[in-house]
XYZ file of N, CA and C in Angstrom:
588
model
N 192.460 181.999 86.320
C 191.696 180.713 85.947
C 192.137 179.526 86.090
N 192.367 178.516 87.059
C 193.047 177.544 87.540
C 192.846 176.556 86.338
N 193.590 175.773 85.540
C 193.287 174.903 84.459
C 194.632 173.835 84.817
N 194.113 172.731 84.118
C 195.212 171.558 83.820
C 194.708 170.773 82.640
N 195.958 170.184 82.242
C 196.012 169.554 80.905
C 196.185 168.163 81.218
N 195.364 167.308 80.404
C 195.576 165.778 80.628
C 195.124 165.495 79.121
N 196.445 164.886 78.521
C 196.554 164.462 77.309
C 195.990 165.428 76.349
N 194.855 165.265 75.575
C 194.545 166.676 74.591
C 193.501 167.547 74.818
N 192.984 167.177 76.301
C 192.008 168.233 76.847
C 192.695 169.123 77.955
N 192.078 170.327 78.006
C 192.507 171.131 78.852
C 191.432 171.701 79.544
N 191.449 171.241 81.165
C 190.300 171.926 82.124
C 190.594 173.270 82.534
N 189.606 173.834 82.554
C 189.396 175.384 83.227
C 188.445 175.574 83.866
N 189.070 175.900 85.371
C 187.829 176.030 86.466
C 187.870 177.185 87.009
N 187.004 177.546 87.650
C 186.587 179.108 87.964
C 187.896 179.120 89.088
N 187.672 180.403 89.417
C 188.809 181.015 90.564
C 188.348 180.502 91.739
N 189.851 180.323 92.371
C 189.484 179.498 93.980
C 189.084 178.281 93.884
N 189.311 177.534 92.559
C 189.716 176.069 92.814
C 191.001 175.769 92.937
N 191.324 174.535 93.502
C 192.770 174.009 93.818
C 192.595 172.868 93.026
N 193.582 172.513 91.998
C 193.896 171.489 91.285
C 194.923 170.731 91.372
N 195.076 169.417 91.120
C 196.117 168.455 91.153
C 195.890 167.416 89.935
N 197.222 167.237 89.123
C 197.220 166.365 88.153
C 197.817 165.228 88.893
N 197.015 164.463 89.475
C 197.713 163.485 90.660
C 198.621 162.564 90.312
N 197.866 161.928 89.078
C 198.916 160.683 88.914
C 200.382 161.263 88.035
N 200.434 162.530 87.937
C 201.702 163.180 87.173
C 202.476 163.752 88.603
N 201.759 163.900 89.638
C 202.450 164.531 90.663
C 203.769 164.226 91.281
N 204.838 164.930 91.479
C 206.276 164.435 91.844
C 206.158 163.548 93.005
N 204.867 163.455 94.113
C 204.845 162.728 95.358
C 204.688 161.591 94.478
N 203.299 161.310 93.947
C 202.805 160.016 93.418
C 204.219 159.343 92.678
N 204.547 159.936 91.701
C 205.633 159.386 90.519
C 207.119 158.848 91.478
N 207.340 159.574 92.617
C 208.268 159.462 93.428
C 208.210 158.582 94.510
N 207.166 158.938 95.339
C 206.894 158.031 96.780
C 206.136 156.701 96.468
N 205.214 156.861 95.573
C 204.389 155.783 95.256
C 205.180 154.850 94.249
N 206.091 155.716 93.449
C 206.961 154.968 92.425
C 206.023 154.035 91.207
N 204.763 154.760 90.986
C 203.666 154.062 90.020
C 203.356 152.879 90.749
N 203.636 152.123 92.373
C 203.028 151.025 92.379
C 201.624 151.199 92.539
N 200.975 152.332 92.778
C 199.490 152.457 92.902
C 199.084 153.361 91.930
N 197.992 153.105 91.301
C 197.367 153.643 90.106
C 196.870 154.958 90.779
N 196.616 155.815 90.122
C 195.945 157.057 90.466
C 194.864 157.933 89.400
N 193.901 158.500 90.086
C 193.089 159.188 89.176
C 193.991 160.298 88.613
N 192.931 161.090 87.287
C 194.111 162.030 86.843
C 194.110 163.215 87.200
N 193.025 163.852 87.986
C 192.695 164.913 88.440
C 191.855 165.127 89.799
N 192.673 165.754 90.714
C 191.852 166.002 92.138
C 191.318 167.684 91.772
N 190.136 167.911 92.482
C 189.628 169.217 92.111
C 189.083 169.617 93.514
N 189.121 170.685 93.854
C 187.748 171.162 94.783
C 187.922 172.716 94.864
N 186.918 173.057 95.692
C 186.610 174.440 95.776
C 186.697 175.060 97.488
N 187.200 173.963 97.929
C 187.473 174.454 99.454
C 186.117 174.044 100.170
N 184.968 173.636 99.516
C 183.809 172.954 100.189
C 184.125 171.514 100.556
N 182.756 170.886 100.945
C 182.591 169.393 101.061
C 182.863 168.614 100.136
N 182.928 169.213 99.008
C 182.759 168.276 97.714
C 184.161 168.107 97.017
N 184.628 166.780 96.943
C 185.731 166.725 96.196
C 185.622 166.178 94.836
N 186.147 166.750 94.087
C 185.972 165.892 92.611
C 186.972 165.215 92.090
N 187.243 163.896 91.978
C 188.408 162.974 91.110
C 187.775 162.708 90.233
N 188.705 163.054 88.852
C 188.443 163.139 87.246
C 189.264 162.072 86.878
N 188.720 161.068 86.172
C 189.470 160.190 85.265
C 189.106 160.396 83.885
N 190.031 160.673 82.963
C 189.833 161.008 81.486
C 190.050 160.032 80.987
N 189.266 159.826 79.907
C 189.532 158.757 78.753
C 189.073 159.423 77.622
N 190.147 160.131 76.798
C 190.004 160.403 75.597
C 189.686 159.464 74.293
N 188.981 159.146 73.728
C 188.834 157.963 72.736
C 188.320 158.279 71.653
N 188.243 159.784 71.623
C 187.762 160.180 70.213
C 188.648 160.000 69.194
N 188.296 159.161 68.229
C 188.965 158.826 67.061
C 189.320 157.057 67.326
N 189.327 156.716 68.620
C 189.908 155.399 68.813
C 188.619 154.593 69.420
N 187.531 155.032 69.073
C 186.486 154.180 69.561
C 186.460 152.513 69.297
N 186.837 152.216 68.184
C 186.983 150.869 68.000
C 187.706 150.146 68.842
N 188.995 150.793 69.311
C 190.030 149.669 70.044
C 189.799 149.866 71.402
N 188.750 151.124 71.675
C 188.299 151.034 73.131
C 187.029 150.436 73.613
N 186.286 150.044 72.510
C 185.079 149.462 72.872
C 184.846 148.157 73.516
N 185.948 147.415 73.711
C 186.173 146.171 74.653
C 186.057 146.587 76.057
N 186.709 147.851 76.586
C 186.962 148.315 77.725
C 185.624 148.947 78.312
N 184.552 149.006 77.448
C 183.322 149.598 77.855
C 182.263 148.606 78.315
N 182.838 147.350 78.099
C 181.968 146.144 78.341
C 182.371 145.346 79.669
N 181.278 145.408 80.312
C 181.674 144.008 81.606
C 182.065 142.828 81.347
N 181.406 142.315 80.058
C 181.653 140.970 79.668
C 183.124 140.671 79.117
N 183.795 139.814 79.305
C 185.083 139.375 78.816
C 185.003 139.173 77.257
N 186.115 139.599 76.547
C 186.279 139.430 75.194
C 186.023 137.997 74.777
N 185.473 137.459 73.793
C 185.628 135.994 73.481
C 186.932 135.483 73.450
N 187.857 135.745 73.096
C 189.306 135.677 73.053
C 190.058 135.067 74.746
N 189.297 135.777 75.597
C 190.024 135.779 76.862
C 188.943 134.620 77.209
N 187.777 134.540 77.114
C 186.991 133.071 77.334
C 187.520 131.950 76.863
N 187.733 132.096 75.640
C 188.339 130.973 74.904
C 189.592 130.578 75.608
N 190.332 131.371 76.123
C 192.036 131.375 76.535
C 191.670 130.684 77.992
N 190.515 131.054 78.752
C 190.450 130.378 79.929
C 189.727 128.856 79.781
N 189.176 128.535 78.935
C 188.718 127.312 78.765
C 189.790 126.489 78.130
N 190.667 126.952 77.355
C 191.822 126.150 77.050
C 192.752 125.769 78.472
N 192.934 126.978 78.979
C 193.747 126.588 80.169
C 193.231 125.684 81.144
N 191.779 125.751 81.252
C 191.388 124.751 82.159
C 191.369 123.318 81.685
N 190.823 123.106 80.384
C 191.234 121.849 79.392
C 192.622 121.290 79.430
N 193.664 122.003 79.907
C 194.806 121.684 79.825
C 195.134 121.303 81.294
N 194.288 121.794 82.027
C 194.706 121.201 83.631
C 195.418 122.372 84.282
N 195.649 123.394 83.776
C 196.580 124.535 83.993
C 195.866 125.612 84.963
N 194.842 125.681 85.644
C 193.827 126.419 86.159
C 194.625 126.988 87.465
N 195.194 125.620 88.108
C 195.407 125.783 89.638
C 196.852 126.772 89.570
N 197.505 126.741 88.137
C 198.725 127.601 88.104
C 198.860 128.809 87.191
N 197.700 128.992 86.093
C 197.706 129.882 85.211
C 196.546 130.830 85.309
N 196.640 132.108 85.076
C 195.303 132.860 85.297
C 195.218 133.702 83.922
N 194.169 133.725 83.310
C 193.907 134.634 82.274
C 193.224 135.923 82.523
N 193.508 136.705 81.853
C 192.683 138.010 82.607
C 192.711 138.905 80.987
N 192.193 139.852 81.106
C 191.985 140.901 79.903
C 192.933 141.517 80.147
N 193.594 142.310 79.231
C 194.630 143.185 78.877
C 194.565 144.623 79.670
N 193.147 145.081 78.976
C 192.589 146.447 79.489
C 191.434 145.735 80.450
N 191.470 146.210 81.730
C 190.191 146.122 82.613
C 188.746 146.909 81.970
N 187.826 146.423 82.407
C 186.455 147.049 81.995
C 186.776 148.406 82.951
N 186.180 149.179 82.005
C 186.558 150.628 82.554
C 186.055 151.023 84.088
N 184.921 150.519 84.288
C 184.106 150.801 85.810
C 185.629 150.128 86.769
N 185.840 149.206 86.394
C 186.909 148.310 87.177
C 188.109 149.241 87.589
N 188.550 149.535 86.547
C 189.840 150.500 86.356
C 189.338 151.602 87.308
N 188.237 152.260 87.228
C 188.064 153.300 88.089
C 187.878 152.818 89.283
N 187.197 152.126 89.658
C 187.396 151.402 91.008
C 188.687 151.166 91.786
N 189.531 150.632 90.902
C 191.008 150.258 91.273
C 191.543 151.748 91.471
N 191.459 152.558 90.788
C 192.107 153.983 90.729
C 191.545 154.601 92.069
N 190.309 154.495 92.085
C 189.735 154.937 93.383
C 190.503 154.645 94.921
N 190.659 153.175 94.803
C 191.151 152.532 96.041
C 192.462 153.154 96.214
N 193.208 153.026 94.896
C 194.577 153.199 95.341
C 194.730 154.595 95.602
N 194.131 155.763 94.982
C 194.151 156.849 95.268
C 193.781 157.103 96.927
N 192.717 156.896 97.360
C 192.300 157.052 98.682
C 193.499 156.587 99.622
N 194.196 155.496 99.255
C 195.322 154.923 100.210
C 196.499 155.958 99.888
N 196.632 156.339 98.801
C 198.006 157.044 98.631
C 197.676 158.592 99.392
N 196.532 159.082 99.310
C 196.214 160.226 99.821
C 196.025 160.257 101.150
N 195.856 159.022 101.788
C 195.737 158.968 103.216
C 197.375 158.797 103.618
N 198.164 158.295 102.983
C 199.873 158.549 103.172
C 200.278 159.840 103.160
N 199.874 160.644 101.878
C 200.665 161.969 101.816
C 200.085 162.583 102.740
N 198.796 162.730 103.417
C 198.311 163.192 104.403
C 199.037 163.460 105.850
N 199.443 161.681 106.085
C 200.078 161.378 107.224
C 201.466 162.291 107.122
N 202.009 161.866 106.047
C 203.340 162.677 105.787
C 203.385 164.202 105.708
N 202.169 164.683 105.455
C 202.164 166.024 105.307
C 202.844 166.519 103.955
N 202.609 165.877 102.680
C 202.911 166.197 101.546
C 202.447 167.442 101.018
N 203.381 168.566 100.944
C 202.769 169.763 100.482
C 202.097 170.092 99.153
N 202.530 169.185 98.455
C 201.898 168.960 96.918
C 200.352 168.659 96.979
N 200.287 167.814 97.901
C 198.655 167.479 97.935
C 197.958 167.926 99.213
N 198.508 168.769 99.819
C 197.776 169.342 101.164
C 196.499 170.081 100.725
N 195.449 169.220 101.715
C 194.150 170.009 101.232
C 193.409 169.194 100.265
N 193.896 168.240 99.708
C 192.953 167.169 98.971
C 192.680 165.919 99.354
N 192.613 165.955 100.486
C 192.024 164.676 101.226
C 190.666 164.965 101.296
N 189.665 164.226 100.964
C 188.435 164.427 101.385
C 187.871 164.193 102.723
N 188.866 163.633 103.569
C 188.301 163.121 104.848
C 188.703 164.559 105.822
N 189.041 165.744 105.407
C 188.923 166.741 106.350
C 187.834 167.659 106.399
N 186.987 167.377 105.365
C 185.813 168.400 105.513
C 184.674 167.542 106.392
N 183.621 168.551 107.393
C 183.048 167.876 108.197
C 182.116 167.058 107.587
N 181.453 167.123 106.231
C 180.390 166.096 105.864
C 181.166 165.984 104.336
N 182.162 165.255 104.166
C 182.821 165.317 102.980
C 181.957 164.374 101.641
N 182.253 164.557 100.368
C 181.181 164.012 99.379
C 182.289 164.036 98.351
N 182.407 162.447 98.137
C 183.627 162.594 97.063
C 182.736 161.991 95.734
N 182.919 162.622 94.494
C 182.536 162.444 93.411
C 183.529 162.025 92.479
N 182.947 161.131 91.893
C 184.248 160.448 90.803
C 183.785 160.376 89.481
N 184.402 161.374 88.722
C 183.733 161.677 87.518
C 184.532 161.068 86.257
N 183.789 160.228 85.456
C 184.343 159.409 84.026
C 184.521 160.487 82.779
N 185.436 160.956 82.862
C 184.975 162.373 81.565
C 185.600 161.481 80.282
N 184.347 160.895 79.516
C 184.771 159.925 78.385
C 184.279 160.631 76.890
N 185.406 160.882 76.116
C 185.184 161.487 74.981
C 184.889 160.200 74.012
N 183.630 160.366 73.288
C 183.002 159.140 72.508
C 181.977 159.988 71.446
N 181.920 158.946 70.518
C 181.183 159.414 69.338
C 179.922 159.989 70.074
N 179.467 161.088 69.589
C 178.264 161.745 70.361
C 176.850 160.990 69.888
N 176.827 160.397 69.043
C 175.621 159.577 68.566
C 175.464 158.353 69.653
N 176.661 158.096 69.745
C 176.545 156.433 70.964
C 176.784 157.135 72.376
N 177.142 158.427 72.701
C 177.599 158.652 74.292
C 176.287 158.690 75.225
N 175.274 159.298 74.863
C 174.218 158.954 76.025
C 173.703 157.683 76.489
N 173.727 156.816 75.631
C 173.222 155.190 75.901
C 174.272 154.769 76.497
N 175.485 154.905 76.259
C 176.890 154.510 76.734
C 177.027 154.819 78.114
N 176.733 156.063 78.199
C 176.813 156.800 79.467
C 175.961 156.300 80.611
N 174.596 156.317 80.377
C 173.818 155.784 80.998
C 173.867 154.464 81.871
N 174.459 153.486 80.695
C 174.568 152.168 81.255
C 176.172 152.063 82.111
N 177.163 153.025 81.788
C 178.153 152.936 82.378
C 178.058 153.418 84.123
N 177.101 154.701 84.014
C 176.944 155.380 85.478
C 176.412 154.328 86.335
N 175.130 153.735 85.721
C 174.511 152.854 86.476
C 175.909 151.761 87.302
N 176.371 151.068 86.506
C 177.798 150.191 86.825
C 178.529 150.949 87.839
N 178.926 152.091 87.455
C 179.598 153.075 88.305
C 178.997 153.152 89.799
N 178.162 153.695 89.813
C 176.993 153.662 91.282
C 177.397 152.398 91.902
N 177.146 151.295 91.321
C 177.160 150.054 92.131
C 178.435 149.780 92.635
N 179.446 150.026 91.774
C 180.919 149.838 92.066
C 181.467 150.500 93.014
N 180.988 151.970 93.212
C 181.609 152.941 93.968
C 180.634 152.994 95.463
N 179.650 152.585 95.363
C 178.621 152.679 96.574
C 179.637 152.214 97.987
N 180.225 151.101 98.001
C 180.906 150.845 99.456
C 181.811 151.818 100.020
N 182.210 152.676 98.896
C 183.307 153.836 99.201
C 182.458 155.138 99.655
N 181.061 154.962 99.359
C 180.360 156.250 99.983
C 180.605 157.366 98.900
N 181.087 156.812 97.668
C 181.628 157.780 96.592
C 180.263 157.738 95.468
N 179.888 158.995 94.835
C 178.969 159.281 93.790
C 180.090 159.004 92.363
N 179.208 158.422 91.299
C 179.766 158.037 90.275
C 179.024 158.856 89.167
N 179.831 159.490 88.234
C 179.007 160.152 86.987
C 179.893 159.939 85.779
N 179.212 159.957 84.539
C 180.004 159.906 83.359
C 179.388 160.930 82.402
N 180.378 161.834 81.962
C 180.375 163.239 81.020
C 180.984 162.746 80.018
N 180.857 163.776 79.095
C 181.946 164.129 77.977
C 182.217 165.756 78.140
N 183.248 165.720 77.072
C 183.818 167.270 77.205
C 182.544 168.672 76.957
N 181.567 168.087 76.733
C 180.583 168.980 76.448
C 179.536 169.253 77.790
N 179.457 168.509 78.400
C 178.670 168.526 79.609
C 179.094 168.512 81.064
N 180.139 168.600 81.737
C 180.826 168.284 82.898
C 180.098 169.279 83.903
N 179.198 170.368 83.510
C 178.526 171.119 84.224
C 177.230 170.451 84.701
N 176.596 169.502 83.903
C 175.484 168.848 84.202
C 175.536 168.184 85.365
N 176.620 167.786 86.065
C 176.720 166.848 87.258
C 177.010 167.763 88.270
N 177.152 169.143 87.927
C 177.906 170.165 89.098
C 179.400 170.299 88.927
N 180.056 169.754 88.153
C 181.405 169.964 87.908
C 181.920 171.219 86.871
N 181.762 172.028 87.546
C 181.757 173.732 86.763
C 183.032 173.756 86.296
N 183.312 173.314 85.103
C 184.553 173.414 84.321
C 184.386 173.752 82.667
N 185.122 174.124 82.060
C 185.126 174.134 80.593
C 186.217 173.180 80.015
N 186.200 172.381 79.235
C 186.861 171.410 78.618
C 187.230 171.716 77.019
N 188.451 172.249 76.878
C 188.649 172.192 75.200
C 189.856 171.285 74.710
N 189.660 171.022 73.530
C 190.625 170.223 73.147
C 191.544 171.050 72.397
N 193.001 170.420 72.416
C 194.239 171.192 72.358
C 194.511 170.662 70.818
């Protein structure tokens, strides 16, 4: 049974699936030298659907991660921007969140991974052979945010994030899903996830 571990979570896929822990691959680390961001896991079973999984394990760290789950900038960032503008520094100083809104981060990782996979394919990088979604006759790219979060809040949060992901990923022709470690099969990603 193919498996891959990301942080404290291990993913077990059915036989026949190919997996790559992309952002830890030697090709990504050496060739891209971390200039481009990457999704955590590339997975496919040889069919037209390619699953790219971004793992955000926030269990036990919900308060620290809550700002990342809102598209609105934190009050401190808004205040800092106002101060920069009042000081006349806006032409030379940019104020940005330290951690991107999680949907913006996924969109950035999707763009960077698409570009890097295209380079890997052109250079015939064996470690990533077959992971380009462009080889399938009718390729489907599904981006999954696996978010571990307090179960009481998860459903409401997942619904809101998935709606924002659908909008952000539409220009790429990709579908976006938000799941937790208990329900990846609900969106067709047939794997089992266990906590180490």
